[in-house]
Amino acid sequence: ALKSGKRVMAKIQINNSWECSAVPCLPVFGLVKKHLDELKKIGVNDYFLTWTLGGYPSPIMDMIAAYNRQGDGFDLDKWYKEYFGEEAERVKKASELLCEGFEEYPFSVEKIYFGPHNLGPADRWSLSADNNLSTMVCYSFDDYETWIYPYSYENYLSQMDKLCEKWKKGAEILKESADEKAKNLSVYAEVSYIHFLSDRLHTEYAKLKRDIKANAKRLIEIIDREREITDRLLFLVDRSPIAFETSNHYFYTERNLKIKLLELDLLKEELAKRYL
């Protein structure tokens, strides 16, 4: 297209993506800059900034504007200081950890479209086999073989553990800030961490429930952890524009999370009664 003299634009998602579409912003500033740098190398300087995702006004949109204004002179460290002021170093340190974690993401088309990370803790669990195939970006059921493809079960869990470890550290650094801009990022980072961790837990749960008798104790441990993060997400949802995505409207509301908490309590009770 460039050789024929046509104007070239890239459709990119800068605020969030199908890797986790239920939060307004994934604070991975360094990776967004890297993406823009790579596009510039091949002659692309104009963008469509979204598909159905990523339209929420976020600091990344300000960063993109500064990047376009300043061209080759754009300095990410300088932008951190201009946008976040005294909290610049904290945000930079946190974002670098989030970027490191995100690079461990076990990416595949099957993962981003069929995995349980978009619904997160709102995804329903059961003890009985549901025998349903995952649906695109919404209901994963227990069809974990589809969403981990082409990774092995062990490698998938390992990558999710690496992602969650780094992401949790970055989110905790942001949580220490009293600055309003940084606190908003803190909520987005923590919510996406909860979604990633729920994905990891759901994957293990879906596999182990196929032999409940042998795995009852571990299944209860997974349920307890899922309940903990679901309760935390319920607290956060009430304080931020979480879980909205334009083509799906709301992935979940407070009511969905309350139902999940009740469901987890019933699952634990049944496991304890029948298998322990």
PDB file of C-alpha atoms in Angstrom:
ATOM      1  CA  ALA A   1       0.000   0.000   0.000  1.00  0.00           C
ATOM      2  CA  LEU A   2       2.823   2.415   0.842  1.00  0.00           C
ATOM      3  CA  LYS A   3       4.618   1.613  -2.421  1.00  0.00           C
ATOM      4  CA  SER A   4       1.494   2.444  -4.397  1.00  0.00           C
ATOM      5  CA  GLY A   5       1.161   5.801  -2.633  1.00  0.00           C
ATOM      6  CA  LYS A   6      -1.852   4.939  -0.515  1.00  0.00           C
ATOM      7  CA  ARG A   7      -2.361   6.276   2.991  1.00  0.00           C
ATOM      8  CA  VAL A   8      -1.867   3.528   5.561  1.00  0.00           C
ATOM      9  CA  MET A   9      -3.483   3.263   8.992  1.00  0.00           C
ATOM     10  CA  ALA A  10      -3.280   0.541  11.643  1.00  0.00           C
ATOM     11  CA  LYS A  11      -6.283  -0.596  13.663  1.00  0.00           C
ATOM     12  CA  ILE A  12      -4.923  -0.987  17.180  1.00  0.00           C
ATOM     13  CA  GLN A  13      -6.372  -1.328  20.671  1.00  0.00           C
ATOM     14  CA  ILE A  14      -4.541   0.901  23.113  1.00  0.00           C
ATOM     15  CA  ASN A  15      -6.622   0.971  26.304  1.00  0.00           C
ATOM     16  CA  ASN A  16      -7.475  -2.677  26.649  1.00  0.00           C
ATOM     17  CA  SER A  17      -7.801  -5.715  24.405  1.00  0.00           C
ATOM     18  CA  TRP A  18      -9.372  -9.166  24.254  1.00  0.00           C
ATOM     19  CA  GLU A  19      -6.578 -10.261  26.581  1.00  0.00           C
ATOM     20  CA  CYS A  20      -8.778  -8.612  29.221  1.00  0.00           C
ATOM     21  CA  SER A  21     -11.621  -6.506  27.873  1.00  0.00           C
ATOM     22  CA  ALA A  22     -13.595  -5.961  31.087  1.00  0.00           C
ATOM     23  CA  VAL A  23     -11.416  -3.117  32.367  1.00  0.00           C
ATOM     24  CA  PRO A  24     -11.241   0.382  30.846  1.00  0.00           C
ATOM     25  CA  CYS A  25      -7.464   0.375  30.725  1.00  0.00           C
ATOM     26  CA  LEU A  26      -4.522  -2.024  31.017  1.00  0.00           C
ATOM     27  CA  PRO A  27      -1.664   0.195  32.293  1.00  0.00           C
ATOM     28  CA  VAL A  28       1.107  -1.248  30.099  1.00  0.00           C
ATOM     29  CA  PHE A  29       2.497   2.040  28.791  1.00  0.00           C
ATOM     30  CA  GLY A  30       5.865   0.643  27.740  1.00  0.00           C
ATOM     31  CA  LEU A  31       4.314  -2.078  25.589  1.00  0.00           C
ATOM     32  CA  VAL A  32       1.996   0.401  23.886  1.00  0.00           C
ATOM     33  CA  LYS A  33       4.981   2.627  23.074  1.00  0.00           C
ATOM     34  CA  LYS A  34       6.891  -0.386  21.769  1.00  0.00           C
ATOM     35  CA  HIS A  35       3.940  -1.233  19.514  1.00  0.00           C
ATOM     36  CA  LEU A  36       3.848   2.312  18.135  1.00  0.00           C
ATOM     37  CA  ASP A  37       7.618   2.282  17.581  1.00  0.00           C
ATOM     38  CA  GLU A  38       7.374  -0.962  15.605  1.00  0.00           C
ATOM     39  CA  LEU A  39       4.567   0.444  13.469  1.00  0.00           C
ATOM     40  CA  LYS A  40       6.592   3.579  12.775  1.00  0.00           C
ATOM     41  CA  LYS A  41       9.537   1.471  11.589  1.00  0.00           C
ATOM     42  CA  ILE A  42       7.416   0.052   8.765  1.00  0.00           C
ATOM     43  CA  GLY A  43       5.957   3.426   7.797  1.00  0.00           C
ATOM     44  CA  VAL A  44       2.670   3.442   9.713  1.00  0.00           C
ATOM     45  CA  ASN A  45       2.005   6.711  11.537  1.00  0.00           C
ATOM     46  CA  ASP A  46      -1.811   6.871  11.667  1.00  0.00           C
ATOM     47  CA  TYR A  47      -4.187   4.726  13.691  1.00  0.00           C
ATOM     48  CA  PHE A  48      -7.725   3.597  14.264  1.00  0.00           C
ATOM     49  CA  LEU A  49      -7.581   3.536  18.038  1.00  0.00           C
ATOM     50  CA  THR A  50     -10.144   0.827  18.763  1.00  0.00           C
ATOM     51  CA  TRP A  51     -12.464  -1.916  17.623  1.00  0.00           C
ATOM     52  CA  THR A  52     -15.297  -2.243  20.131  1.00  0.00           C
ATOM     53  CA  LEU A  53     -12.749  -2.121  22.931  1.00  0.00           C
ATOM     54  CA  GLY A  54     -10.629   0.585  24.411  1.00  0.00           C
ATOM     55  CA  GLY A  55     -12.705   3.703  23.924  1.00  0.00           C
ATOM     56  CA  TYR A  56     -12.616   4.818  27.548  1.00  0.00           C
ATOM     57  CA  PRO A  57     -10.665   8.071  28.197  1.00  0.00           C
ATOM     58  CA  SER A  58      -7.461   6.859  29.815  1.00  0.00           C
ATOM     59  CA  PRO A  59      -3.886   8.051  30.352  1.00  0.00           C
ATOM     60  CA  ILE A  60      -2.836   5.904  27.397  1.00  0.00           C
ATOM     61  CA  MET A  61      -4.884   8.129  25.083  1.00  0.00           C
ATOM     62  CA  ASP A  62      -2.966  11.137  26.396  1.00  0.00           C
ATOM     63  CA  MET A  63       0.286   9.245  25.865  1.00  0.00           C
ATOM     64  CA  ILE A  64      -0.664   8.488  22.246  1.00  0.00           C
ATOM     65  CA  ALA A  65      -1.433  12.177  21.624  1.00  0.00           C
ATOM     66  CA  ALA A  66       1.929  13.189  23.071  1.00  0.00           C
ATOM     67  CA  TYR A  67       3.676  10.507  21.029  1.00  0.00           C
ATOM     68  CA  ASN A  68       2.146  11.842  17.818  1.00  0.00           C
ATOM     69  CA  ARG A  69       2.908  15.471  18.653  1.00  0.00           C
ATOM     70  CA  GLN A  70       6.531  14.877  19.554  1.00  0.00           C
ATOM     71  CA  GLY A  71       7.419  12.275  16.928  1.00  0.00           C
ATOM     72  CA  ASP A  72      10.918  10.845  17.366  1.00  0.00           C
ATOM     73  CA  GLY A  73      11.449  13.147  20.340  1.00  0.00           C
ATOM     74  CA  PHE A  74       8.857  11.394  22.513  1.00  0.00           C
ATOM     75  CA  ASP A  75      10.308  10.458  25.900  1.00  0.00           C
ATOM     76  CA  LEU A  76       8.180   8.082  27.989  1.00  0.00           C
ATOM     77  CA  ASP A  77       9.912   9.057  31.252  1.00  0.00           C
ATOM     78  CA  LYS A  78       9.251  12.730  30.537  1.00  0.00           C
ATOM     79  CA  TRP A  79       5.601  11.956  29.776  1.00  0.00           C
ATOM     80  CA  TYR A  80       5.234  10.094  33.083  1.00  0.00           C
ATOM     81  CA  LYS A  81       6.402  13.242  34.884  1.00  0.00           C
ATOM     82  CA  GLU A  82       4.141  15.536  32.872  1.00  0.00           C
ATOM     83  CA  TYR A  83       1.044  13.407  33.405  1.00  0.00           C
ATOM     84  CA  PHE A  84       1.525  11.925  36.875  1.00  0.00           C
ATOM     85  CA  GLY A  85       3.701  14.568  38.515  1.00  0.00           C
ATOM     86  CA  GLU A  86       5.125  13.409  41.853  1.00  0.00           C
ATOM     87  CA  GLU A  87       3.715   9.907  41.301  1.00  0.00           C
ATOM     88  CA  ALA A  88       5.633   9.449  38.034  1.00  0.00           C
ATOM     89  CA  GLU A  89       8.273   7.089  39.418  1.00  0.00           C
ATOM     90  CA  ARG A  90       5.693   4.963  41.209  1.00  0.00           C
ATOM     91  CA  VAL A  91       3.565   4.617  38.081  1.00  0.00           C
ATOM     92  CA  LYS A  92       6.627   3.873  35.959  1.00  0.00           C
ATOM     93  CA  LYS A  93       7.841   1.146  38.327  1.00  0.00           C
ATOM     94  CA  ALA A  94       4.385  -0.414  38.552  1.00  0.00           C
ATOM     95  CA  SER A  95       3.818  -0.282  34.793  1.00  0.00           C
ATOM     96  CA  GLU A  96       7.180  -1.909  34.094  1.00  0.00           C
ATOM     97  CA  LEU A  97       6.142  -4.872  36.279  1.00  0.00           C
ATOM     98  CA  LEU A  98       2.773  -5.043  34.526  1.00  0.00           C
ATOM     99  CA  CYS A  99       4.551  -5.040  31.157  1.00  0.00           C
ATOM    100  CA  GLU A 100       6.852  -7.853  32.263  1.00  0.00           C
ATOM    101  CA  GLY A 101       3.850  -9.838  33.420  1.00  0.00           C
ATOM    102  CA  PHE A 102       1.874  -9.183  30.251  1.00  0.00           C
ATOM    103  CA  GLU A 103       4.735 -10.508  28.144  1.00  0.00           C
ATOM    104  CA  GLU A 104       4.203 -13.872  29.865  1.00  0.00           C
ATOM    105  CA  TYR A 105       0.574 -13.964  28.700  1.00  0.00           C
ATOM    106  CA  PRO A 106      -0.065 -17.358  27.015  1.00  0.00           C
ATOM    107  CA  PHE A 107      -1.354 -15.756  23.852  1.00  0.00           C
ATOM    108  CA  SER A 108      -3.361 -17.614  21.228  1.00  0.00           C
ATOM    109  CA  VAL A 109      -6.551 -16.809  19.339  1.00  0.00           C
ATOM    110  CA  GLU A 110      -8.260 -19.645  21.214  1.00  0.00           C
ATOM    111  CA  LYS A 111      -7.172 -18.168  24.524  1.00  0.00           C
ATOM    112  CA  ILE A 112      -8.339 -14.594  23.930  1.00  0.00           C
ATOM    113  CA  TYR A 113     -11.684 -15.610  22.419  1.00  0.00           C
ATOM    114  CA  PHE A 114     -12.659 -18.677  24.451  1.00  0.00           C
ATOM    115  CA  GLY A 115     -10.874 -18.349  27.805  1.00  0.00           C
ATOM    116  CA  PRO A 116     -12.604 -17.384  31.075  1.00  0.00           C
ATOM    117  CA  HIS A 117     -10.626 -14.162  31.552  1.00  0.00           C
ATOM    118  CA  ASN A 118     -13.252 -11.740  30.196  1.00  0.00           C
ATOM    119  CA  LEU A 119     -16.046 -12.829  32.537  1.00  0.00           C
ATOM    120  CA  GLY A 120     -13.521 -13.558  35.266  1.00  0.00           C
ATOM    121  CA  PRO A 121     -15.143 -14.469  38.602  1.00  0.00           C
ATOM    122  CA  ALA A 122     -18.603 -13.975  37.070  1.00  0.00           C
ATOM    123  CA  ASP A 123     -18.143 -17.205  35.098  1.00  0.00           C
ATOM    124  CA  ARG A 124     -20.382 -19.912  36.561  1.00  0.00           C
ATOM    125  CA  TRP A 125     -18.899 -23.045  38.128  1.00  0.00           C
ATOM    126  CA  SER A 126     -20.457 -26.429  38.808  1.00  0.00           C
ATOM    127  CA  LEU A 127     -19.493 -29.896  40.018  1.00  0.00           C
ATOM    128  CA  SER A 128     -21.326 -31.767  37.285  1.00  0.00           C
ATOM    129  CA  ALA A 129     -19.869 -31.989  33.795  1.00  0.00           C
ATOM    130  CA  ASP A 130     -21.470 -29.373  31.538  1.00  0.00           C
ATOM    131  CA  ASN A 131     -20.194 -30.850  28.240  1.00  0.00           C
ATOM    132  CA  ASN A 132     -20.548 -27.499  26.458  1.00  0.00           C
ATOM    133  CA  LEU A 133     -18.059 -25.894  24.106  1.00  0.00           C
ATOM    134  CA  SER A 134     -16.728 -22.451  24.994  1.00  0.00           C
ATOM    135  CA  THR A 135     -18.414 -19.509  23.297  1.00  0.00           C
ATOM    136  CA  MET A 136     -16.667 -16.456  21.896  1.00  0.00           C
ATOM    137  CA  VAL A 137     -15.581 -13.957  24.620  1.00  0.00           C
ATOM    138  CA  CYS A 138     -18.355 -14.865  27.046  1.00  0.00           C
ATOM    139  CA  TYR A 139     -19.080 -18.348  28.374  1.00  0.00           C
ATOM    140  CA  SER A 140     -16.141 -20.703  28.800  1.00  0.00           C
ATOM    141  CA  PHE A 141     -17.948 -23.498  30.624  1.00  0.00           C
ATOM    142  CA  ASP A 142     -15.360 -26.211  31.490  1.00  0.00           C
ATOM    143  CA  ASP A 143     -13.971 -26.553  27.992  1.00  0.00           C
ATOM    144  CA  TYR A 144     -10.410 -25.856  29.096  1.00  0.00           C
ATOM    145  CA  GLU A 145      -8.804 -27.885  26.272  1.00  0.00           C
ATOM    146  CA  THR A 146     -10.099 -25.276  23.826  1.00  0.00           C
ATOM    147  CA  TRP A 147      -8.860 -22.184  25.613  1.00  0.00           C
ATOM    148  CA  ILE A 148      -5.398 -23.485  26.545  1.00  0.00           C
ATOM    149  CA  TYR A 149      -4.627 -24.545  22.942  1.00  0.00           C
ATOM    150  CA  PRO A 150      -1.876 -24.821  21.704  1.00  0.00           C
ATOM    151  CA  TYR A 151      -0.272 -24.902  25.179  1.00  0.00           C
ATOM    152  CA  SER A 152      -0.074 -27.958  27.345  1.00  0.00           C
ATOM    153  CA  TYR A 153      -2.081 -27.804  30.572  1.00  0.00           C
ATOM    154  CA  GLU A 154       1.110 -27.517  32.652  1.00  0.00           C
ATOM    155  CA  ASN A 155       2.639 -24.797  30.473  1.00  0.00           C
ATOM    156  CA  TYR A 156      -0.565 -22.803  30.427  1.00  0.00           C
ATOM    157  CA  LEU A 157      -0.795 -22.768  34.225  1.00  0.00           C
ATOM    158  CA  SER A 158       2.887 -21.916  34.469  1.00  0.00           C
ATOM    159  CA  GLN A 159       2.503 -18.902  32.174  1.00  0.00           C
ATOM    160  CA  MET A 160      -0.578 -17.698  34.024  1.00  0.00           C
ATOM    161  CA  ASP A 161       1.298 -17.998  37.312  1.00  0.00           C
ATOM    162  CA  LYS A 162       4.137 -15.841  35.915  1.00  0.00           C
ATOM    163  CA  LEU A 163       1.650 -13.291  34.620  1.00  0.00           C
ATOM    164  CA  CYS A 164      -0.238 -13.127  37.919  1.00  0.00           C
ATOM    165  CA  GLU A 165       2.901 -12.856  40.038  1.00  0.00           C
ATOM    166  CA  LYS A 166       4.215  -9.799  38.189  1.00  0.00           C
ATOM    167  CA  TRP A 167       0.786  -8.243  37.757  1.00  0.00           C
ATOM    168  CA  LYS A 168      -0.018  -8.509  41.445  1.00  0.00           C
ATOM    169  CA  LYS A 169       3.232  -6.741  42.380  1.00  0.00           C
ATOM    170  CA  GLY A 170       2.555  -3.922  39.944  1.00  0.00           C
ATOM    171  CA  ALA A 171      -1.015  -3.489  41.167  1.00  0.00           C
ATOM    172  CA  GLU A 172       0.152  -3.362  44.783  1.00  0.00           C
ATOM    173  CA  ILE A 173       2.630  -0.569  43.997  1.00  0.00           C
ATOM    174  CA  LEU A 174      -0.140   1.506  42.409  1.00  0.00           C
ATOM    175  CA  LYS A 175      -2.440   0.865  45.362  1.00  0.00           C
ATOM    176  CA  GLU A 176      -0.027   2.707  47.649  1.00  0.00           C
ATOM    177  CA  SER A 177      -0.647   6.012  45.846  1.00  0.00           C
ATOM    178  CA  ALA A 178      -3.039   8.698  47.100  1.00  0.00           C
ATOM    179  CA  ASP A 179      -3.050  10.462  43.714  1.00  0.00           C
ATOM    180  CA  GLU A 180      -6.408  10.238  41.920  1.00  0.00           C
ATOM    181  CA  LYS A 181      -4.947   9.380  38.491  1.00  0.00           C
ATOM    182  CA  ALA A 182      -2.736   6.649  39.914  1.00  0.00           C
ATOM    183  CA  LYS A 183      -5.550   5.280  42.079  1.00  0.00           C
ATOM    184  CA  ASN A 184      -7.746   4.811  38.997  1.00  0.00           C
ATOM    185  CA  LEU A 185      -4.944   2.795  37.403  1.00  0.00           C
ATOM    186  CA  SER A 186      -4.653   0.854  40.641  1.00  0.00           C
ATOM    187  CA  VAL A 187      -8.280  -0.282  40.361  1.00  0.00           C
ATOM    188  CA  TYR A 188      -7.858  -1.287  36.711  1.00  0.00           C
ATOM    189  CA  ALA A 189      -4.668  -3.181  37.484  1.00  0.00           C
ATOM    190  CA  GLU A 190      -6.200  -5.013  40.451  1.00  0.00           C
ATOM    191  CA  VAL A 191      -9.374  -5.931  38.572  1.00  0.00           C
ATOM    192  CA  SER A 192      -7.419  -7.324  35.620  1.00  0.00           C
ATOM    193  CA  TYR A 193      -5.240  -9.268  38.083  1.00  0.00           C
ATOM    194  CA  ILE A 194      -8.408 -10.770  39.555  1.00  0.00           C
ATOM    195  CA  HIS A 195      -9.582 -11.742  36.070  1.00  0.00           C
ATOM    196  CA  PHE A 196      -6.240 -13.346  35.217  1.00  0.00           C
ATOM    197  CA  LEU A 197      -6.143 -15.254  38.500  1.00  0.00           C
ATOM    198  CA  SER A 198      -9.737 -16.423  38.072  1.00  0.00           C
ATOM    199  CA  ASP A 199      -8.792 -17.738  34.623  1.00  0.00           C
ATOM    200  CA  ARG A 200      -5.929 -19.677  36.144  1.00  0.00           C
ATOM    201  CA  LEU A 201      -8.115 -21.075  38.934  1.00  0.00           C
ATOM    202  CA  HIS A 202     -10.947 -21.968  36.564  1.00  0.00           C
ATOM    203  CA  THR A 203      -8.551 -23.882  34.319  1.00  0.00           C
ATOM    204  CA  GLU A 204      -7.327 -26.034  37.186  1.00  0.00           C
ATOM    205  CA  TYR A 205     -10.857 -26.438  38.569  1.00  0.00           C
ATOM    206  CA  ALA A 206     -12.215 -27.557  35.185  1.00  0.00           C
ATOM    207  CA  LYS A 207      -9.580 -30.268  34.885  1.00  0.00           C
ATOM    208  CA  LEU A 208      -9.638 -31.546  38.473  1.00  0.00           C
ATOM    209  CA  LYS A 209     -13.453 -31.767  38.705  1.00  0.00           C
ATOM    210  CA  ARG A 210     -13.317 -34.625  36.224  1.00  0.00           C
ATOM    211  CA  ASP A 211     -12.168 -36.770  39.140  1.00  0.00           C
ATOM    212  CA  ILE A 212     -13.822 -35.128  42.113  1.00  0.00           C
ATOM    213  CA  LYS A 213     -13.168 -37.945  44.547  1.00  0.00           C
ATOM    214  CA  ALA A 214      -9.403 -37.822  44.030  1.00  0.00           C
ATOM    215  CA  ASN A 215      -9.229 -34.015  44.023  1.00  0.00           C
ATOM    216  CA  ALA A 216     -11.878 -32.892  46.515  1.00  0.00           C
ATOM    217  CA  LYS A 217      -9.438 -31.235  48.917  1.00  0.00           C
ATOM    218  CA  ARG A 218      -7.712 -29.209  46.194  1.00  0.00           C
ATOM    219  CA  LEU A 219     -11.055 -28.273  44.647  1.00  0.00           C
ATOM    220  CA  ILE A 220     -12.131 -26.771  47.966  1.00  0.00           C
ATOM    221  CA  GLU A 221      -8.888 -24.781  48.122  1.00  0.00           C
ATOM    222  CA  ILE A 222      -9.541 -23.426  44.629  1.00  0.00           C
ATOM    223  CA  ILE A 223     -13.118 -22.534  45.573  1.00  0.00           C
ATOM    224  CA  ASP A 224     -11.919 -20.672  48.672  1.00  0.00           C
ATOM    225  CA  ARG A 225      -9.452 -18.627  46.598  1.00  0.00           C
ATOM    226  CA  GLU A 226     -12.044 -17.895  43.915  1.00  0.00           C
ATOM    227  CA  ARG A 227     -14.467 -16.760  46.598  1.00  0.00           C
ATOM    228  CA  GLU A 228     -11.876 -14.419  48.071  1.00  0.00           C
ATOM    229  CA  ILE A 229     -11.183 -12.654  44.770  1.00  0.00           C
ATOM    230  CA  THR A 230     -14.866 -12.572  43.791  1.00  0.00           C
ATOM    231  CA  ASP A 231     -15.681 -10.808  47.042  1.00  0.00           C
ATOM    232  CA  ARG A 232     -12.890  -8.319  46.386  1.00  0.00           C
ATOM    233  CA  LEU A 233     -14.122  -7.721  42.834  1.00  0.00           C
ATOM    234  CA  LEU A 234     -17.618  -7.053  44.161  1.00  0.00           C
ATOM    235  CA  PHE A 235     -16.134  -4.298  46.314  1.00  0.00           C
ATOM    236  CA  LEU A 236     -14.227  -2.764  43.369  1.00  0.00           C
ATOM    237  CA  VAL A 237     -17.093  -2.917  40.851  1.00  0.00           C
ATOM    238  CA  ASP A 238     -19.120  -0.566  43.009  1.00  0.00           C
ATOM    239  CA  ARG A 239     -16.401   2.074  42.741  1.00  0.00           C
ATOM    240  CA  SER A 240     -15.343   2.124  39.105  1.00  0.00           C
ATOM    241  CA  PRO A 241     -16.589   1.650  35.500  1.00  0.00           C
ATOM    242  CA  ILE A 242     -15.721  -2.037  35.408  1.00  0.00           C
ATOM    243  CA  ALA A 243     -17.060  -4.867  33.210  1.00  0.00           C
ATOM    244  CA  PHE A 244     -18.539  -2.786  30.368  1.00  0.00           C
ATOM    245  CA  GLU A 245     -17.640  -3.731  26.793  1.00  0.00           C
ATOM    246  CA  THR A 246     -19.634  -2.229  23.969  1.00  0.00           C
ATOM    247  CA  SER A 247     -20.484  -5.314  21.920  1.00  0.00           C
ATOM    248  CA  ASN A 248     -21.458  -7.318  25.028  1.00  0.00           C
ATOM    249  CA  HIS A 249     -22.761  -4.454  27.176  1.00  0.00           C
ATOM    250  CA  TYR A 250     -21.984  -5.545  30.740  1.00  0.00           C
ATOM    251  CA  PHE A 251     -20.030  -8.754  31.176  1.00  0.00           C
ATOM    252  CA  TYR A 252     -21.407  -8.771  34.715  1.00  0.00           C
ATOM    253  CA  THR A 253     -22.994  -6.614  37.378  1.00  0.00           C
ATOM    254  CA  GLU A 254     -22.966  -6.786  41.165  1.00  0.00           C
ATOM    255  CA  ARG A 255     -25.835  -9.282  41.052  1.00  0.00           C
ATOM    256  CA  ASN A 256     -23.818 -11.756  38.943  1.00  0.00           C
ATOM    257  CA  LEU A 257     -20.961 -11.645  41.445  1.00  0.00           C
ATOM    258  CA  LYS A 258     -23.304 -12.131  44.401  1.00  0.00           C
ATOM    259  CA  ILE A 259     -24.783 -15.175  42.678  1.00  0.00           C
ATOM    260  CA  LYS A 260     -21.271 -16.534  42.148  1.00  0.00           C
ATOM    261  CA  LEU A 261     -20.500 -16.151  45.862  1.00  0.00           C
ATOM    262  CA  LEU A 262     -23.615 -18.126  46.764  1.00  0.00           C
ATOM    263  CA  GLU A 263     -22.750 -20.724  44.162  1.00  0.00           C
ATOM    264  CA  LEU A 264     -19.228 -21.179  45.542  1.00  0.00           C
ATOM    265  CA  ASP A 265     -20.582 -21.637  49.061  1.00  0.00           C
ATOM    266  CA  LEU A 266     -22.941 -24.356  47.848  1.00  0.00           C
ATOM    267  CA  LEU A 267     -20.184 -26.096  45.882  1.00  0.00           C
ATOM    268  CA  LYS A 268     -17.902 -26.155  48.917  1.00  0.00           C
ATOM    269  CA  GLU A 269     -20.684 -27.444  51.146  1.00  0.00           C
ATOM    270  CA  GLU A 270     -21.507 -30.241  48.724  1.00  0.00           C
ATOM    271  CA  LEU A 271     -17.862 -31.254  48.319  1.00  0.00           C
ATOM    272  CA  ALA A 272     -17.299 -31.357  52.073  1.00  0.00           C
ATOM    273  CA  LYS A 273     -20.456 -33.369  52.671  1.00  0.00           C
ATOM    274  CA  ARG A 274     -19.948 -35.937  49.919  1.00  0.00           C
ATOM    275  CA  TYR A 275     -16.196 -36.382  49.592  1.00  0.00           C
ATOM    276  CA  LEU A 276     -14.413 -35.401  52.851  1.00  0.00           C
TER     277      LEU A 276
END
